[in-house]
XYZ file of N, CA and C in Angstrom:
750
model
N 31.700 86.285 108.435
C 32.560 87.344 108.974
C 33.926 86.783 109.366
N 33.947 85.582 109.958
C 35.214 84.937 110.324
C 36.026 84.626 109.070
N 35.338 84.164 108.020
C 36.022 83.841 106.772
C 36.638 85.104 106.167
N 35.857 86.231 106.187
C 36.404 87.487 105.672
C 37.638 87.908 106.460
N 37.599 87.691 107.756
C 38.705 88.099 108.616
C 39.976 87.329 108.268
N 39.813 86.017 108.025
C 40.995 85.215 107.687
C 41.588 85.627 106.353
N 40.775 86.258 105.507
C 41.253 86.709 104.207
C 41.731 88.160 104.249
N 41.745 88.745 105.460
C 42.281 90.093 105.609
C 41.257 91.181 105.485
N 39.982 90.851 105.426
C 38.944 91.868 105.314
C 38.318 92.104 106.691
N 38.626 93.281 107.255
C 38.129 93.593 108.591
C 37.051 94.674 108.562
N 36.563 94.980 107.377
C 35.595 96.071 107.243
C 34.175 95.637 107.637
N 33.928 94.357 107.559
C 32.556 93.884 107.820
C 32.253 93.904 109.316
N 31.160 94.513 109.662
C 30.693 94.532 111.048
C 29.317 93.860 111.131
N 29.150 93.039 112.140
C 27.874 92.317 112.305
C 26.897 93.174 113.104
N 25.698 93.162 112.670
C 24.655 93.884 113.405
C 24.219 93.077 114.640
N 23.806 93.813 115.605
C 23.451 93.153 116.867
C 22.028 92.573 116.752
N 21.898 91.274 116.963
C 20.545 90.669 116.953
C 19.859 90.874 118.300
N 18.595 90.498 118.362
C 17.851 90.668 119.598
C 18.054 89.487 120.558
N 18.697 88.443 120.084
C 18.954 87.303 120.977
C 20.180 87.639 121.816
N 20.031 87.608 123.133
C 21.086 88.083 124.038
C 22.389 87.320 123.845
N 22.316 85.991 123.812
C 23.538 85.197 123.695
C 24.290 85.554 122.407
N 23.545 85.691 121.315
C 24.208 86.048 120.050
C 24.716 87.489 120.098
N 23.996 88.332 120.792
C 24.450 89.726 120.897
C 25.801 89.809 121.593
N 25.941 89.071 122.704
C 27.232 89.050 123.415
C 28.341 88.498 122.513
N 28.047 87.419 121.807
C 29.041 86.798 120.927
C 29.466 87.771 119.828
N 28.457 88.408 119.229
C 28.750 89.322 118.129
C 29.499 90.556 118.647
N 29.182 91.018 119.823
C 29.880 92.171 120.406
C 31.377 91.884 120.563
N 31.655 90.717 121.146
C 33.073 90.370 121.364
C 33.771 90.030 120.045
N 32.985 89.503 119.106
C 33.563 89.198 117.799
C 33.990 90.507 117.103
N 33.082 91.478 117.116
C 33.416 92.776 116.503
C 34.583 93.449 117.214
N 34.613 93.340 118.555
C 35.721 93.926 119.326
C 37.041 93.248 118.981
N 37.007 91.913 118.878
C 38.205 91.159 118.509
C 38.678 91.567 117.117
N 37.709 91.757 116.204
C 38.051 92.158 114.842
C 38.752 93.511 114.832
N 38.235 94.452 115.633
C 38.859 95.771 115.703
C 40.270 95.701 116.294
N 40.412 94.882 117.344
C 41.735 94.756 117.979
C 42.748 94.115 117.034
N 42.278 93.074 116.308
C 43.169 92.433 115.339
C 43.570 93.429 114.250
N 42.579 94.205 113.787
C 42.867 95.189 112.738
C 43.868 96.238 113.248
N 43.634 96.669 114.498
C 44.556 97.650 115.092
C 45.968 97.077 115.220
N 46.059 95.815 115.703
C 47.359 95.163 115.851
C 48.063 95.013 114.513
N 47.272 94.617 113.495
C 47.859 94.465 112.154
C 48.395 95.816 111.651
N 47.635 96.870 111.915
C 48.080 98.195 111.481
C 49.363 98.611 112.206
N 49.401 98.298 113.522
C 50.595 98.614 114.297
C 51.810 97.813 113.802
N 51.565 96.532 113.501
C 52.652 95.698 112.963
C 53.127 96.226 111.619
N 52.170 96.626 110.784
C 52.533 97.170 109.465
C 53.333 98.460 109.626
N 52.886 99.350 110.557
C 53.621 100.589 110.805
C 55.025 100.297 111.336
N 55.082 99.307 112.261
C 56.372 98.938 112.829
C 57.300 98.366 111.756
N 56.723 97.552 110.880
C 57.518 96.960 109.796
C 58.062 98.049 108.878
N 57.189 99.036 108.545
C 57.648 100.147 107.707
C 58.744 100.946 108.398
N 58.562 101.123 109.714
C 59.572 101.859 110.474
C 60.906 101.109 110.473
N 60.818 99.772 110.657
C 62.035 98.970 110.624
C 62.700 99.030 109.248
N 61.881 98.936 108.210
C 62.421 99.006 106.856
C 63.121 100.342 106.621
N 62.509 101.408 107.117
C 63.107 102.727 106.946
C 64.437 102.820 107.706
N 64.423 102.274 108.939
C 65.652 102.296 109.738
C 66.747 101.454 109.090
N 66.349 100.278 108.577
C 67.324 99.416 107.895
C 67.883 100.114 106.660
N 66.985 100.790 105.900
C 67.429 101.507 104.708
C 68.380 102.643 105.081
N 68.036 103.382 106.164
C 68.906 104.467 106.605
C 70.249 103.945 107.086
N 70.191 102.828 107.843
C 71.437 102.234 108.350
C 72.297 101.718 107.205
N 71.621 101.089 106.237
C 72.352 100.599 105.066
C 73.012 101.748 104.317
N 72.272 102.847 104.159
C 72.822 104.020 103.480
C 74.007 104.590 104.263
N 73.852 104.631 105.601
C 74.949 105.126 106.436
C 76.189 104.248 106.293
N 75.952 102.910 106.301
C 77.072 101.982 106.152
C 77.747 102.133 104.797
N 76.928 102.290 103.752
C 77.492 102.467 102.414
C 78.321 103.744 102.336
N 77.788 104.828 102.964
C 78.535 106.087 102.980
C 79.826 105.946 103.776
N 79.746 105.185 104.892
C 80.937 104.965 105.709
C 81.977 104.149 104.940
N 81.500 103.110 104.245
C 82.407 102.296 103.434
C 83.060 103.145 102.347
N 82.235 104.022 101.736
C 82.757 104.905 100.692
C 83.787 105.864 101.270
N 83.487 106.421 102.453
C 84.435 107.337 103.095
C 85.735 106.622 103.441
N 85.595 105.395 103.955
C 86.808 104.641 104.302
C 87.614 104.285 103.056
N 86.890 103.956 101.985
C 87.586 103.661 100.732
C 88.349 104.865 100.221
N 87.707 106.041 100.303
C 88.383 107.267 99.880
C 89.573 107.568 100.785
N 89.391 107.324 102.088
C 90.485 107.573 103.033
C 91.655 106.629 102.763
N 91.347 105.348 102.492
C 92.412 104.381 102.201
C 93.150 104.753 100.914
N 92.380 105.191 99.910
C 93.007 105.607 98.658
C 93.910 106.817 98.888
N 93.400 107.790 99.656
C 94.200 108.982 99.957
C 95.448 108.615 100.744
N 95.310 107.634 101.658
C 96.454 107.192 102.453
C 97.507 106.513 101.574
N 97.035 105.682 100.635
C 97.971 105.021 99.725
C 98.716 106.039 98.877
N 97.968 107.041 98.390
C 98.601 108.088 97.579
C 99.632 108.850 98.409
N 99.247 109.180 99.658
C 100.158 109.917 100.541
C 101.403 109.090 100.846
N 101.208 107.789 101.110
C 102.350 106.918 101.392
C 103.265 106.799 100.187
N 102.645 106.719 99.001
C 103.446 106.646 97.774
C 104.276 107.919 97.597
N 103.637 109.063 97.855
C 104.362 110.329 97.716
C 105.482 110.427 98.739
N 105.190 110.004 99.976
C 106.217 110.043 101.016
C 107.386 109.118 100.669
N 107.039 107.917 100.187
C 108.085 106.968 99.813
C 108.926 107.520 98.665
N 108.226 108.141 97.713
C 108.939 108.723 96.573
C 109.853 109.853 97.040
N 109.322 110.693 97.953
C 110.138 111.790 98.474
C 111.340 111.270 99.258
N 111.163 110.139 99.919
C 112.249 109.572 100.716
C 113.410 109.116 99.845
N 113.157 108.873 98.558
C 114.202 108.397 97.666
C 114.640 109.453 96.649
N 114.152 110.688 96.808
C 114.526 111.766 95.896
C 115.337 112.820 96.637
N 116.295 113.397 95.942
C 117.025 114.525 96.486
C 116.126 115.756 96.416
N 115.971 116.436 97.530
C 115.038 117.547 97.597
C 115.376 118.686 96.665
N 116.648 118.909 96.402
C 117.041 120.032 95.547
C 116.979 119.681 94.071
N 117.672 118.624 93.680
C 117.839 118.319 92.256
C 116.740 117.437 91.685
N 115.952 116.798 92.559
C 114.858 115.916 92.147
C 115.332 114.670 91.389
N 116.598 114.308 91.547
C 117.058 112.997 91.093
C 117.184 112.108 92.332
N 117.606 110.867 92.148
C 117.717 109.946 93.291
C 118.689 110.487 94.332
N 118.420 110.152 95.592
C 119.320 110.584 96.659
C 120.282 109.458 97.047
N 121.088 109.713 98.048
C 122.114 108.741 98.469
C 121.473 107.434 98.943
N 120.367 107.539 99.652
C 119.685 106.333 100.139
C 119.225 105.460 98.983
N 118.631 106.097 97.990
C 118.165 105.354 96.822
C 119.332 104.689 96.106
N 120.428 105.431 95.952
C 121.604 104.862 95.290
C 122.150 103.659 96.049
N 122.274 103.788 97.365
C 122.831 102.689 98.166
C 122.030 101.402 97.977
N 120.702 101.515 97.978
C 119.857 100.331 97.810
C 120.001 99.750 96.397
N 119.970 100.632 95.394
C 120.102 100.171 94.003
C 121.470 99.544 93.772
N 122.485 100.127 94.376
C 123.846 99.625 94.197
C 123.974 98.191 94.703
N 123.441 97.916 95.889
C 123.511 96.563 96.436
C 122.709 95.583 95.577
N 121.558 96.021 95.086
C 120.747 95.155 94.214
C 121.500 94.812 92.930
N 122.072 95.831 92.292
C 122.781 95.605 91.040
C 124.080 94.838 91.258
N 124.704 95.025 92.410
C 125.915 94.263 92.728
C 125.600 92.761 92.805
N 124.519 92.426 93.509
C 124.131 91.020 93.624
C 123.754 90.433 92.266
N 123.046 91.235 91.471
C 122.643 90.749 90.154
C 123.850 90.535 89.246
N 124.804 91.475 89.271
C 126.009 91.346 88.448
C 126.856 90.163 88.905
N 126.919 89.937 90.210
C 127.680 88.790 90.722
C 127.029 87.481 90.298
N 125.691 87.461 90.335
C 124.965 86.260 89.937
C 125.114 85.987 88.438
N 125.032 87.048 87.646
C 125.087 86.892 86.185
C 126.500 86.990 85.619
N 127.467 87.305 86.502
C 128.868 87.467 86.067
C 128.994 88.522 84.967
N 128.370 89.674 85.202
C 128.420 90.785 84.251
C 129.121 91.978 84.899
N 129.582 92.895 84.059
C 130.326 94.053 84.545
C 129.384 95.070 85.182
N 129.898 95.742 86.203
C 129.162 96.807 86.876
C 130.095 98.003 87.003
N 129.629 99.169 86.596
C 130.471 100.369 86.609
C 129.881 101.457 87.491
N 130.791 102.226 88.081
C 130.439 103.392 88.895
C 131.190 104.601 88.344
N 130.490 105.717 88.223
C 131.136 106.974 87.840
C 130.825 108.010 88.912
N 131.860 108.470 89.614
C 131.709 109.546 90.589
C 132.014 110.871 89.899
N 131.179 111.885 90.169
C 131.322 113.191 89.516
C 131.415 114.278 90.587
N 132.336 115.197 90.405
C 132.500 116.286 91.356
C 132.599 117.609 90.601
N 131.776 118.585 90.977
C 131.803 119.896 90.325
C 133.090 120.612 90.737
N 133.860 121.031 89.751
C 135.160 121.640 90.027
C 135.011 123.010 90.674
N 135.753 123.208 91.774
C 135.808 124.489 92.477
C 134.409 125.034 92.790
N 133.581 124.143 93.294
C 132.205 124.561 93.563
C 132.115 125.502 94.764
N 133.013 125.333 95.734
C 133.006 126.250 96.882
C 133.272 127.681 96.413
N 134.223 127.820 95.494
C 134.497 129.157 94.956
C 133.286 129.686 94.189
N 132.576 128.782 93.522
C 131.371 129.200 92.787
C 130.340 129.766 93.758
N 130.118 129.060 94.867
C 129.155 129.539 95.870
C 129.606 130.862 96.473
N 130.906 130.963 96.757
C 131.427 132.201 97.351
C 131.281 133.376 96.385
N 131.368 133.099 95.086
C 131.320 134.160 94.077
C 129.898 134.545 93.704
N 129.054 133.534 93.491
C 127.715 133.788 92.945
C 126.584 133.629 93.970
N 126.887 133.061 95.120
C 125.857 132.868 96.142
C 125.220 131.485 96.061
N 124.574 131.102 97.130
C 124.036 129.740 97.225
C 122.809 129.522 96.340
N 122.063 130.570 96.052
C 120.887 130.393 95.193
C 121.326 129.979 93.790
N 122.290 130.713 93.236
C 122.817 130.326 91.925
C 123.576 129.007 92.014
N 124.179 128.760 93.177
C 124.865 127.480 93.374
C 123.892 126.319 93.286
N 122.715 126.478 93.890
C 121.685 125.437 93.804
C 121.208 125.258 92.366
N 121.027 126.376 91.665
C 120.603 126.288 90.267
C 121.656 125.564 89.424
N 122.911 125.812 89.719
C 123.997 125.138 89.012
C 123.932 123.626 89.225
N 123.733 123.207 90.479
C 123.648 121.772 90.780
C 122.454 121.129 90.080
N 121.335 121.848 90.032
C 120.148 121.317 89.355
C 120.414 121.137 87.860
N 121.104 122.087 87.260
C 121.406 121.997 85.826
C 122.318 120.813 85.539
N 123.303 120.611 86.390
C 124.220 119.480 86.200
C 123.493 118.156 86.419
N 122.605 118.118 87.398
C 121.823 116.899 87.640
C 120.993 116.542 86.421
N 120.388 117.537 85.806
C 119.592 117.284 84.604
C 120.468 116.836 83.443
N 121.671 117.381 83.352
C 122.600 116.948 82.304
C 122.959 115.476 82.486
N 123.205 115.087 83.733
C 123.496 113.678 84.027
C 122.317 112.789 83.657
N 121.130 113.200 84.069
C 119.932 112.398 83.824
C 119.625 112.276 82.341
N 119.958 113.300 81.564
C 119.665 113.261 80.128
C 120.570 112.293 79.374
N 121.764 112.025 79.932
C 122.708 111.107 79.277
C 122.465 109.675 79.735
N 122.226 109.512 81.029
C 122.010 108.171 81.594
C 120.516 107.891 81.574
N 120.061 107.165 80.579
C 118.612 107.041 80.377
C 118.109 105.591 80.348
N 118.981 104.592 80.522
C 118.482 103.215 80.559
C 117.721 102.979 81.865
N 116.663 102.155 81.840
C 115.893 101.909 83.066
C 116.728 101.325 84.204
N 117.744 100.554 83.856
C 118.563 99.920 84.892
C 119.610 100.861 85.477
N 119.903 101.976 84.782
C 120.899 102.926 85.263
C 120.330 103.759 86.411
N 121.221 104.352 87.163
C 120.799 105.212 88.272
C 121.723 106.422 88.349
N 121.115 107.593 88.426
C 121.850 108.842 88.642
C 121.398 109.402 89.980
N 122.344 109.730 90.841
C 121.981 110.178 92.182
C 122.915 111.282 92.645
N 122.383 112.088 93.536
C 123.239 113.068 94.208
C 123.918 112.341 95.360
N 125.245 112.337 95.332
C 126.006 111.550 96.292
C 126.266 112.329 97.574
N 126.215 113.654 97.457
C 126.451 114.494 98.621
C 127.096 115.802 98.207
N 126.545 116.939 98.694
C 127.121 118.229 98.338
C 127.112 118.452 96.843
N 128.313 118.662 96.273
C 128.443 118.872 94.823
C 128.870 117.599 94.102
N 128.734 116.466 94.760
C 129.113 115.183 94.161
C 127.882 114.438 93.656
N 128.049 113.804 92.504
C 127.009 112.966 91.918
C 127.610 111.604 91.606
N 126.734 110.623 91.406
C 127.208 109.276 91.083
C 126.300 108.671 90.025
N 126.902 107.914 89.133
C 126.159 107.174 88.109
C 126.432 105.684 88.284
N 125.368 104.912 88.391
C 125.461 103.462 88.498
C 125.079 102.874 87.149
N 125.995 102.104 86.544
C 125.803 101.604 85.181
C 125.942 100.084 85.142
N 124.839 99.350 85.293
C 124.897 97.884 85.197
C 125.193 97.448 83.755
N 125.738 96.250 83.632
C 126.030 95.672 82.313
C 126.864 96.627 81.454
N 127.781 97.329 82.103
C 128.614 98.306 81.403
C 130.068 98.106 81.796
N 130.942 97.927 80.789
C 132.358 97.762 81.083
C 133.041 99.122 81.176
N 134.355 99.094 81.340
C 135.106 100.333 81.533
C 134.962 101.276 80.347
N 135.091 100.738 79.150
C 134.993 101.577 77.953
C 133.626 102.249 77.858
N 132.583 101.497 78.162
C 131.239 102.064 78.116
C 131.035 103.139 79.164
N 131.586 102.911 80.365
C 131.452 103.892 81.442
C 132.199 105.177 81.105
N 133.384 105.042 80.507
C 134.156 106.226 80.112
C 133.399 107.017 79.048
N 132.783 106.307 78.130
C 132.011 106.980 77.091
C 130.861 107.780 77.691
N 130.171 107.205 78.678
C 129.082 107.910 79.346
C 129.613 109.146 80.068
N 130.734 108.980 80.784
C 131.316 110.102 81.520
C 131.723 111.229 80.574
N 132.329 110.884 79.452
C 132.735 111.912 78.487
C 131.515 112.615 77.891
N 130.434 111.885 77.699
C 129.204 112.501 77.193
C 128.666 113.518 78.180
N 128.677 113.165 79.470
C 128.213 114.102 80.495
C 129.139 115.313 80.560
N 130.433 115.053 80.497
C 131.415 116.154 80.533
C 131.148 117.140 79.398
N 130.903 116.604 78.204
C 130.598 117.447 77.055
C 129.278 118.199 77.257
N 128.299 117.517 77.858
C 126.996 118.134 78.108
C 127.133 119.314 79.071
N 127.949 119.140 80.095
C 128.161 120.221 81.066
C 128.861 121.393 80.400
N 129.835 121.103 79.529
C 130.491 122.181 78.774
C 129.463 122.974 77.980
N 128.505 122.254 77.392
C 127.501 122.902 76.567
C 126.567 123.812 77.352
N 126.471 123.606 78.653
C 125.621 124.474 79.478
C 126.199 125.882 79.589
N 127.535 125.977 79.523
C 128.234 127.269 79.601
C 127.770 128.097 80.801
N 127.831 127.453 81.976
C 127.501 128.147 83.224
C 128.740 128.929 83.661
N 128.624 130.224 83.696
C 129.780 131.085 83.985
C 130.383 130.773 85.354
N 131.750 130.710 85.387
C 132.475 130.456 86.640
C 133.818 131.186 86.556
N 133.781 132.470 86.861
C 134.972 133.292 86.644
C 136.082 133.043 87.660
N 135.761 132.351 88.778
C 136.800 132.068 89.771
C 137.333 130.642 89.649
N 136.913 129.910 88.623
C 137.431 128.561 88.406
C 138.870 128.642 87.923
N 139.663 127.671 88.315
C 141.066 127.617 87.884
C 141.229 126.714 86.673
N 140.090 126.258 86.119
C 140.137 125.337 84.978
C 139.575 125.991 83.720
N 138.442 126.675 83.862
C 137.740 127.202 82.702
C 136.908 128.402 83.117
N 136.447 129.163 82.159
C 135.559 130.282 82.460
C 134.139 129.800 82.749
N 133.919 128.531 82.469
C 132.608 127.929 82.726
C 132.735 126.802 83.759
N 131.609 126.389 84.304
C 131.577 125.285 85.270
C 132.000 123.990 84.578
N 132.859 123.235 85.228
C 133.311 121.946 84.717
C 133.145 120.878 85.792
N 133.273 119.628 85.382
C 133.094 118.499 86.298
C 134.233 117.501 86.095
N 134.706 116.918 87.189
C 135.708 115.846 87.133
C 135.031 114.507 87.381
N 135.553 113.456 86.744
C 134.912 112.141 86.798
C 135.912 111.062 87.198
N 135.470 110.160 88.071
C 136.238 108.981 88.429
C 135.462 107.732 88.051
N 136.054 106.893 87.201
C 135.369 105.714 86.664
C 136.002 104.447 87.227
N 135.168 103.500 87.629
C 135.639 102.185 88.070
C 134.665 101.133 87.578
N 135.217 99.992 87.171
C 134.368 98.914 86.646
C 134.978 97.576 87.022
N 134.111 96.623 87.337
C 134.587 95.257 87.614
C 133.423 94.276 87.512
N 133.766 93.001 87.510
C 132.755 91.935 87.571
C 132.754 91.418 89.007
N 131.701 91.650 89.764
C 131.677 91.267 91.177
C 131.866 89.761 91.377
N 132.565 89.425 92.445
C 132.728 88.029 92.858
C 132.436 87.942 94.353
N 132.392 86.727 94.841
C 132.096 86.543 96.252
C 133.189 87.023 97.176
N 134.410 87.216 96.648
C 135.537 87.632 97.498
C 135.735 89.149 97.507
N 134.991 89.869 96.666
C 135.142 91.326 96.586
C 133.935 91.995 97.234
N 134.156 92.877 98.221
C 133.021 93.578 98.838
C 132.545 94.716 97.932
N 131.288 95.096 98.029
C 130.767 96.176 97.190
C 131.532 97.491 97.348
N 132.043 97.729 98.572
C 132.747 98.989 98.824
C 133.993 99.119 97.962
N 134.520 97.988 97.489
C 135.743 98.039 96.688
C 135.534 98.838 95.410
N 134.368 98.677 94.785
C 134.094 99.399 93.543
C 133.967 100.895 93.809
N 133.301 101.253 94.886
C 133.168 102.668 95.236
C 134.529 103.271 95.572
N 135.361 102.521 96.286
C 136.690 103.020 96.634
C 137.536 103.244 95.384
N 137.412 102.359 94.411
C 138.159 102.527 93.164
C 137.698 103.768 92.413
N 136.384 103.974 92.372
C 135.856 105.169 91.700
C 136.306 106.432 92.425
N 136.367 106.378 93.751
C 136.801 107.529 94.528
C 138.278 107.838 94.261
N 139.092 106.791 94.162
C 140.515 107.000 93.850
C 140.683 107.568 92.440
N 139.865 107.084 91.515
C 139.929 107.595 90.147
C 139.529 109.070 90.101
N 138.523 109.454 90.894
C 138.112 110.856 90.947
C 139.239 111.718 91.522
N 139.912 111.201 92.527
C 141.050 111.925 93.110
C 142.149 112.127 92.071
N 142.382 111.096 91.271
C 143.386 111.199 90.210
C 142.994 112.271 89.191
N 141.705 112.329 88.855
C 141.243 113.330 87.889
C 141.460 114.743 88.430
N 141.235 114.928 89.718
C 141.454 116.242 90.316
C 142.938 116.584 90.360
N 143.757 115.601 90.723
C 145.203 115.835 90.793
C 145.794 116.128 89.409
N 145.181 115.573 88.389
C 145.684 115.739 87.017
C 145.240 117.056 86.383
N 144.425 117.847 87.103
C 144.041 119.141 86.568
C 142.552 119.382 86.475
N 141.737 118.402 86.845
C 140.269 118.514 86.823
C 139.728 118.583 85.397
N 138.405 118.658 85.317
C 137.701 118.688 84.023
C 138.177 117.553 83.117
N 138.201 116.355 83.678
C 138.632 115.196 82.907
C 138.052 113.913 83.493
N 138.208 112.838 82.766
C 137.740 111.519 83.196
C 138.962 110.661 83.508
N 138.961 110.079 84.701
C 140.056 109.185 85.094
C 139.490 107.843 85.488
N 140.264 106.778 85.328
C 139.794 105.438 85.663
C 140.838 104.681 86.474
């Protein structure tokens, strides 16, 4: 019976003999066997309970990890969208002034390092205030969006940047582009805007919406500040307006 017990068999019960001493021994032996069997059953139940709890906890942890992973992914997507929105003009959906300023400084440093030409083209919609007064701000917004798309369709190199500079002003940043190349781009945009044929009956230049352009180009050096190129483009734009608008000046 002891041998069976060590092998895990607790089913065997000893019959009580008529010898008193053996009867007492066998009684306690059978009682011990029952207690051991009961304890083993309790341990087995406890082990199963622990396994179930561990499995449930593991499942909970896996679900939590999955939820956190989904939350982190959603957060990254949201941050990307926010960052993208921070660099886009809300109306025209091209780059905004902040995006241009950062790109301009990057390209300025690169052009100075590589000793290559960097060009800026400032664009201003002619008599846009009169357009808004005549057609209303809703059509005015649509007009700006159309011009922004015209700019974006011409300036298509990855290194180029088209941005809304403010109000009815736009700017084109053209790395590795000399004056002749910048003028060619500006004239292409000017022609593209003409092709839109957006009616503007209060314009003093044309029956359609037109744009004036100021072009500036230079090879950056350590003695020239970045603002110098923007100031030159601004002066060129002023010259284009003084000369009658709807033209490119440099």
